[in-house]
GROMACS .gro file of C-alpha atoms in nm:
model
  318
    1UNK     CA    1  -0.209  -5.406  -0.265
    2UNK     CA    2  -0.289  -5.221  -0.588
    3UNK     CA    3  -0.067  -4.955  -0.743
    4UNK     CA    4  -0.327  -4.689  -0.665
    5UNK     CA    5  -0.328  -4.786  -0.297
    6UNK     CA    6   0.053  -4.779  -0.292
    7UNK     CA    7   0.058  -4.431  -0.445
    8UNK     CA    8  -0.197  -4.312  -0.190
    9UNK     CA    9   0.008  -4.456   0.096
   10UNK     CA   10   0.326  -4.292  -0.036
   11UNK     CA   11   0.146  -3.958  -0.065
   12UNK     CA   12   0.018  -3.983   0.293
   13UNK     CA   13   0.364  -4.073   0.422
   14UNK     CA   14   0.519  -3.779   0.235
   15UNK     CA   15   0.264  -3.540   0.383
   16UNK     CA   16   0.326  -3.677   0.732
   17UNK     CA   17   0.702  -3.638   0.682
   18UNK     CA   18   0.659  -3.278   0.562
   19UNK     CA   19   0.437  -3.195   0.859
   20UNK     CA   20   0.690  -3.352   1.097
   21UNK     CA   21   0.971  -3.143   0.947
   22UNK     CA   22   0.761  -2.826   0.975
   23UNK     CA   23   0.683  -2.908   1.337
   24UNK     CA   24   1.052  -2.961   1.416
   25UNK     CA   25   1.150  -2.633   1.249
   26UNK     CA   26   0.884  -2.443   1.443
   27UNK     CA   27   1.003  -2.595   1.771
   28UNK     CA   28   1.365  -2.506   1.691
   29UNK     CA   29   1.259  -2.151   1.604
   30UNK     CA   30   1.078  -2.116   1.938
   31UNK     CA   31   1.393  -2.226   2.118
   32UNK     CA   32   1.599  -1.973   1.918
   33UNK     CA   33   1.355  -1.694   2.010
   34UNK     CA   34   1.379  -1.787   2.378
   35UNK     CA   35   1.760  -1.791   2.354
   36UNK     CA   36   1.759  -1.444   2.197
   37UNK     CA   37   1.533  -1.312   2.472
   38UNK     CA   38   1.766  -1.467   2.731
   39UNK     CA   39   2.067  -1.307   2.560
   40UNK     CA   40   1.897  -0.968   2.562
   41UNK     CA   41   1.815  -1.007   2.930
   42UNK     CA   42   2.177  -1.101   3.009
   43UNK     CA   43   2.317  -0.803   2.818
   44UNK     CA   44   2.063  -0.578   2.988
   45UNK     CA   45   2.176  -0.696   3.333
   46UNK     CA   46   2.547  -0.658   3.256
   47UNK     CA   47   2.509  -0.307   3.114
   48UNK     CA   48   2.269  -0.169   3.373
   49UNK     CA   49   2.397  -0.340   3.690
   50UNK     CA   50   2.760  -0.440   3.635
   51UNK     CA   51   2.862  -0.146   3.416
   52UNK     CA   52   2.645   0.153   3.505
   53UNK     CA   53   2.572   0.086   3.873
   54UNK     CA   54   2.889  -0.094   3.991
   55UNK     CA   55   3.157   0.043   3.756
   56UNK     CA   56   3.077   0.394   3.629
   57UNK     CA   57   3.148   0.644   3.904
   58UNK     CA   58   3.029   0.980   3.768
   59UNK     CA   59   2.656   1.036   3.824
   60UNK     CA   60   2.621   1.234   3.499
   61UNK     CA   61   2.774   0.947   3.301
   62UNK     CA   62   2.549   0.691   3.474
   63UNK     CA   63   2.235   0.887   3.388
   64UNK     CA   64   2.342   0.953   3.027
   65UNK     CA   65   2.435   0.591   2.962
   66UNK     CA   66   2.115   0.459   3.122
   67UNK     CA   67   1.883   0.697   2.936
   68UNK     CA   68   2.032   0.630   2.591
   69UNK     CA   69   2.055   0.255   2.653
   70UNK     CA   70   1.696   0.221   2.773
   71UNK     CA   71   1.562   0.428   2.484
   72UNK     CA   72   1.736   0.208   2.224
   73UNK     CA   73   1.664  -0.111   2.418
   74UNK     CA   74   1.291  -0.046   2.448
   75UNK     CA   75   1.258   0.051   2.081
   76UNK     CA   76   1.453  -0.257   1.972
   77UNK     CA   77   1.250  -0.497   2.189
   78UNK     CA   78   0.922  -0.331   2.090
   79UNK     CA   79   0.998  -0.365   1.718
   80UNK     CA   80   1.124  -0.721   1.762
   81UNK     CA   81   0.810  -0.830   1.949
   82UNK     CA   82   0.586  -0.665   1.689
   83UNK     CA   83   0.771  -0.858   1.417
   84UNK     CA   84   0.741  -1.187   1.606
   85UNK     CA   85   0.379  -1.148   1.714
   86UNK     CA   86   0.231  -1.000   1.396
   87UNK     CA   87   0.062  -1.289   1.213
   88UNK     CA   88   0.138  -1.319   0.843
   89UNK     CA   89  -0.139  -1.188   0.618
   90UNK     CA   90  -0.297  -1.438   0.380
   91UNK     CA   91  -0.480  -1.360   0.053
   92UNK     CA   92  -0.835  -1.229   0.100
   93UNK     CA   93  -1.135  -1.450   0.045
   94UNK     CA   94  -1.193  -1.318  -0.307
   95UNK     CA   95  -0.878  -1.501  -0.418
   96UNK     CA   96  -1.027  -1.834  -0.311
   97UNK     CA   97  -1.206  -1.997  -0.609
   98UNK     CA   98  -1.542  -2.164  -0.580
   99UNK     CA   99  -1.558  -2.536  -0.510
  100UNK     CA  100  -1.668  -2.603  -0.870
  101UNK     CA  101  -1.374  -2.408  -1.013
  102UNK     CA  102  -1.133  -2.580  -0.777
  103UNK     CA  103  -1.252  -2.926  -0.875
  104UNK     CA  104  -1.239  -2.830  -1.243
  105UNK     CA  105  -0.878  -2.716  -1.204
  106UNK     CA  106  -0.769  -3.025  -1.007
  107UNK     CA  107  -0.937  -3.264  -1.249
  108UNK     CA  108  -0.718  -3.163  -1.545
  109UNK     CA  109  -0.344  -3.198  -1.602
  110UNK     CA  110  -0.293  -3.022  -1.937
  111UNK     CA  111  -0.086  -2.705  -1.878
  112UNK     CA  112  -0.263  -2.501  -2.146
  113UNK     CA  113  -0.609  -2.591  -2.016
  114UNK     CA  114  -0.505  -2.523  -1.657
  115UNK     CA  115  -0.373  -2.181  -1.755
  116UNK     CA  116  -0.700  -2.099  -1.931
  117UNK     CA  117  -0.897  -2.200  -1.622
  118UNK     CA  118  -0.676  -1.983  -1.402
  119UNK     CA  119  -0.709  -1.683  -1.632
  120UNK     CA  120  -1.088  -1.717  -1.627
  121UNK     CA  121  -1.098  -1.748  -1.246
  122UNK     CA  122  -0.868  -1.446  -1.203
  123UNK     CA  123  -1.031  -1.215  -1.458
  124UNK     CA  124  -1.171  -0.980  -1.188
  125UNK     CA  125  -0.872  -0.998  -0.948
  126UNK     CA  126  -0.650  -0.745  -1.132
  127UNK     CA  127  -0.342  -0.968  -1.127
  128UNK     CA  128  -0.079  -0.796  -1.340
  129UNK     CA  129   0.174  -1.078  -1.367
  130UNK     CA  130   0.133  -1.451  -1.432
  131UNK     CA  131  -0.169  -1.614  -1.267
  132UNK     CA  132  -0.059  -1.877  -1.015
  133UNK     CA  133  -0.257  -2.130  -0.811
  134UNK     CA  134  -0.154  -2.285  -0.478
  135UNK     CA  135  -0.271  -2.645  -0.457
  136UNK     CA  136  -0.200  -2.651  -0.082
  137UNK     CA  137  -0.396  -2.342   0.023
  138UNK     CA  138  -0.633  -2.363  -0.275
  139UNK     CA  139  -0.609  -1.993  -0.353
  140UNK     CA  140  -0.510  -1.792  -0.655
  141UNK     CA  141  -0.187  -1.619  -0.558
  142UNK     CA  142  -0.189  -1.240  -0.584
  143UNK     CA  143   0.115  -1.061  -0.723
  144UNK     CA  144   0.419  -1.097  -0.493
  145UNK     CA  145   0.244  -1.365  -0.286
  146UNK     CA  146   0.430  -1.689  -0.213
  147UNK     CA  147   0.372  -2.008  -0.018
  148UNK     CA  148   0.587  -2.050   0.293
  149UNK     CA  149   0.679  -2.419   0.338
  150UNK     CA  150   0.740  -2.372   0.712
  151UNK     CA  151   0.419  -2.187   0.799
  152UNK     CA  152   0.243  -2.389   0.524
  153UNK     CA  153   0.036  -2.091   0.412
  154UNK     CA  154   0.042  -1.836   0.131
  155UNK     CA  155   0.163  -1.497   0.255
  156UNK     CA  156   0.119  -1.156   0.096
  157UNK     CA  157   0.445  -0.998  -0.024
  158UNK     CA  158   0.652  -1.272   0.140
  159UNK     CA  159   1.011  -1.162   0.198
  160UNK     CA  160   1.148  -1.463   0.386
  161UNK     CA  161   1.081  -1.697   0.675
  162UNK     CA  162   1.309  -1.610   0.967
  163UNK     CA  163   1.406  -1.876   1.219
  164UNK     CA  164   1.517  -1.606   1.464
  165UNK     CA  165   1.161  -1.474   1.466
  166UNK     CA  166   0.966  -1.800   1.438
  167UNK     CA  167   0.760  -1.608   1.187
  168UNK     CA  168   0.750  -1.497   0.827
  169UNK     CA  169   0.851  -1.147   0.723
  170UNK     CA  170   0.598  -1.013   0.478
  171UNK     CA  171   0.363  -0.726   0.406
  172UNK     CA  172   0.224  -0.708   0.760
  173UNK     CA  173   0.555  -0.683   0.948
  174UNK     CA  174   0.834  -0.588   0.704
  175UNK     CA  175   0.851  -0.236   0.846
  176UNK     CA  176   0.881  -0.375   1.200
  177UNK     CA  177   1.156  -0.611   1.085
  178UNK     CA  178   1.362  -0.328   0.934
  179UNK     CA  179   1.318  -0.113   1.245
  180UNK     CA  180   1.411  -0.401   1.477
  181UNK     CA  181   1.734  -0.460   1.285
  182UNK     CA  182   1.813  -0.086   1.272
  183UNK     CA  183   1.757  -0.031   1.645
  184UNK     CA  184   1.947  -0.353   1.716
  185UNK     CA  185   2.247  -0.213   1.527
  186UNK     CA  186   2.232   0.118   1.715
  187UNK     CA  187   2.192  -0.059   2.050
  188UNK     CA  188   2.487  -0.292   1.984
  189UNK     CA  189   2.711  -0.008   1.863
  190UNK     CA  190   2.632   0.207   2.168
  191UNK     CA  191   2.672  -0.083   2.413
  192UNK     CA  192   2.994  -0.193   2.247
  193UNK     CA  193   3.141   0.157   2.260
  194UNK     CA  194   3.057   0.208   2.629
  195UNK     CA  195   3.180  -0.137   2.731
  196UNK     CA  196   3.501  -0.082   2.531
  197UNK     CA  197   3.555   0.248   2.712
  198UNK     CA  198   3.519   0.077   3.051
  199UNK     CA  199   3.741  -0.212   2.942
  200UNK     CA  200   4.016   0.035   2.845
  201UNK     CA  201   3.985   0.196   3.189
  202UNK     CA  202   4.033  -0.147   3.345
  203UNK     CA  203   4.333  -0.228   3.122
  204UNK     CA  204   4.501   0.107   3.194
  205UNK     CA  205   4.437   0.066   3.571
  206UNK     CA  206   4.223   0.381   3.583
  207UNK     CA  207   3.956   0.161   3.738
  208UNK     CA  208   4.038  -0.094   4.010
  209UNK     CA  209   3.988  -0.460   3.925
  210UNK     CA  210   3.645  -0.584   4.025
  211UNK     CA  211   3.412  -0.879   3.959
  212UNK     CA  212   3.245  -0.663   3.690
  213UNK     CA  213   3.555  -0.662   3.469
  214UNK     CA  214   3.496  -1.000   3.303
  215UNK     CA  215   3.121  -0.951   3.235
  216UNK     CA  216   3.194  -0.610   3.077
  217UNK     CA  217   3.460  -0.759   2.847
  218UNK     CA  218   3.216  -1.038   2.753
  219UNK     CA  219   2.951  -0.773   2.683
  220UNK     CA  220   3.191  -0.588   2.454
  221UNK     CA  221   3.270  -0.906   2.260
  222UNK     CA  222   2.904  -1.004   2.218
  223UNK     CA  223   2.776  -0.662   2.117
  224UNK     CA  224   3.063  -0.605   1.873
  225UNK     CA  225   2.992  -0.937   1.703
  226UNK     CA  226   2.617  -0.871   1.677
  227UNK     CA  227   2.675  -0.512   1.564
  228UNK     CA  228   2.873  -0.639   1.264
  229UNK     CA  229   2.620  -0.912   1.179
  230UNK     CA  230   2.314  -0.689   1.217
  231UNK     CA  231   2.473  -0.400   1.027
  232UNK     CA  232   2.534  -0.627   0.729
  233UNK     CA  233   2.177  -0.758   0.752
  234UNK     CA  234   2.036  -0.404   0.771
  235UNK     CA  235   2.236  -0.288   0.469
  236UNK     CA  236   2.113  -0.584   0.264
  237UNK     CA  237   1.747  -0.533   0.347
  238UNK     CA  238   1.756  -0.153   0.330
  239UNK     CA  239   1.901  -0.187  -0.020
  240UNK     CA  240   1.614  -0.420  -0.110
  241UNK     CA  241   1.362  -0.170   0.030
  242UNK     CA  242   1.520   0.108  -0.175
  243UNK     CA  243   1.469  -0.105  -0.487
  244UNK     CA  244   1.119  -0.218  -0.380
  245UNK     CA  245   1.201  -0.585  -0.412
  246UNK     CA  246   1.171  -0.866  -0.160
  247UNK     CA  247   1.447  -1.109  -0.071
  248UNK     CA  248   1.243  -1.388  -0.233
  249UNK     CA  249   1.204  -1.189  -0.555
  250UNK     CA  250   1.570  -1.089  -0.556
  251UNK     CA  251   1.672  -1.456  -0.526
  252UNK     CA  252   1.426  -1.591  -0.784
  253UNK     CA  253   1.428  -1.303  -1.029
  254UNK     CA  254   1.604  -1.372  -1.359
  255UNK     CA  255   1.496  -1.045  -1.524
  256UNK     CA  256   1.699  -0.728  -1.507
  257UNK     CA  257   1.390  -0.505  -1.495
  258UNK     CA  258   1.204  -0.470  -1.164
  259UNK     CA  259   0.847  -0.358  -1.242
  260UNK     CA  260   0.777  -0.249  -0.883
  261UNK     CA  261   1.063   0.001  -0.865
  262UNK     CA  262   0.904   0.348  -0.832
  263UNK     CA  263   1.218   0.537  -0.730
  264UNK     CA  264   1.390   0.557  -0.391
  265UNK     CA  265   1.143   0.797  -0.229
  266UNK     CA  266   0.823   0.616  -0.327
  267UNK     CA  267   0.979   0.276  -0.258
  268UNK     CA  268   1.054   0.375   0.101
  269UNK     CA  269   0.708   0.524   0.142
  270UNK     CA  270   0.554   0.192   0.038
  271UNK     CA  271   0.720   0.038   0.344
  272UNK     CA  272   0.713   0.325   0.595
  273UNK     CA  273   0.412   0.526   0.477
  274UNK     CA  274   0.345   0.889   0.392
  275UNK     CA  275   0.337   1.012   0.753
  276UNK     CA  276   0.699   1.062   0.857
  277UNK     CA  277   0.601   1.082   1.225
  278UNK     CA  278   0.529   0.705   1.207
  279UNK     CA  279   0.846   0.608   1.023
  280UNK     CA  280   1.061   0.521   1.324
  281UNK     CA  281   0.786   0.376   1.543
  282UNK     CA  282   0.659   0.015   1.527
  283UNK     CA  283   0.315   0.134   1.416
  284UNK     CA  284   0.178  -0.010   1.094
  285UNK     CA  285   0.184   0.262   0.829
  286UNK     CA  286   0.280   0.078   0.508
  287UNK     CA  287   0.091   0.174   0.195
  288UNK     CA  288  -0.140  -0.048  -0.005
  289UNK     CA  289  -0.341  -0.360   0.064
  290UNK     CA  290  -0.072  -0.627   0.022
  291UNK     CA  291  -0.213  -0.784  -0.295
  292UNK     CA  292  -0.209  -0.501  -0.552
  293UNK     CA  293   0.096  -0.290  -0.625
  294UNK     CA  294   0.166   0.006  -0.853
  295UNK     CA  295   0.431  -0.057  -1.113
  296UNK     CA  296   0.701   0.171  -1.247
  297UNK     CA  297   0.516   0.246  -1.566
  298UNK     CA  298   0.188   0.322  -1.383
  299UNK     CA  299   0.064   0.680  -1.413
  300UNK     CA  300  -0.132   0.662  -1.090
  301UNK     CA  301   0.068   0.799  -0.797
  302UNK     CA  302   0.140   0.568  -0.505
  303UNK     CA  303  -0.054   0.782  -0.258
  304UNK     CA  304  -0.380   0.683  -0.429
  305UNK     CA  305  -0.323   0.326  -0.316
  306UNK     CA  306  -0.271   0.428   0.047
  307UNK     CA  307  -0.535   0.404   0.312
  308UNK     CA  308  -0.657   0.735   0.449
  309UNK     CA  309  -0.572   0.641   0.806
  310UNK     CA  310  -0.289   0.398   0.893
  311UNK     CA  311  -0.428   0.097   1.078
  312UNK     CA  312  -0.300  -0.250   1.165
  313UNK     CA  313  -0.321  -0.510   0.891
  314UNK     CA  314  -0.472  -0.757   1.135
  315UNK     CA  315  -0.796  -0.554   1.135
  316UNK     CA  316  -0.842  -0.614   0.763
  317UNK     CA  317  -0.681  -0.957   0.740
  318UNK     CA  318  -1.005  -1.140   0.676
   0.00000   0.00000   0.00000
């Protein structure tokens, strides 16, 4: 066997190994998503049936607890499902070079020549930072676009790949992700407070012992733990949104200056949109197109990059 054949065989084996690892990670993520849904269903049953129906005695308290819980629960689940089900948005077709340009780029190995080829191919794409090429997807990467090794695709404004979502968090669903975490925090805090109140009534013998006592104490422990974890996660990502920087950029960035920082107000409007009535609903209202972004020194106001009517990214994905 020649050296060239050996190198080809090694390359094929490496690709097969990478694909196997991606497949395993996707299967694990699906299991995690199912476990989370099962955990939500269990907490829902304990709160609604064991706590509100079997334990709480005052009708006014039952109704109040149930209304607030269902409002937060539905918003949390709605946002979570939108985050999970929204497909990541890939670069538009105009970022895909012609077959001749692609072969010309792949046929050379000299860094300076490759950079010149990329600059020529990207001259009409309005890329403000360094021109990058993905040899897996065969596209020129727009600003803030990165390749996800798990999804094996380039994603616009990639923040991170989340195993608890079995999906990437990027331009198309970052707003939904933030809302899901926020409503998850509020739901856990409310559920924890109510279950703690009932647990204290059990401990002080103001409520008679019943089979619901143990599930309510378990509910308090679970929701308190998740409230702490989700609150920390929300603070981290809300701080990133205020700075207009993704988790990927914050990890990789070695420069002190963030060119996309437009100030707190405009940074939040890039994620949530100009229409405040859409801010707290899992309706896509983020500004921009996902591949071009105003920078801090730009004189053009951010609203000029917004679409006139908010509409789902999936309609314009291709």
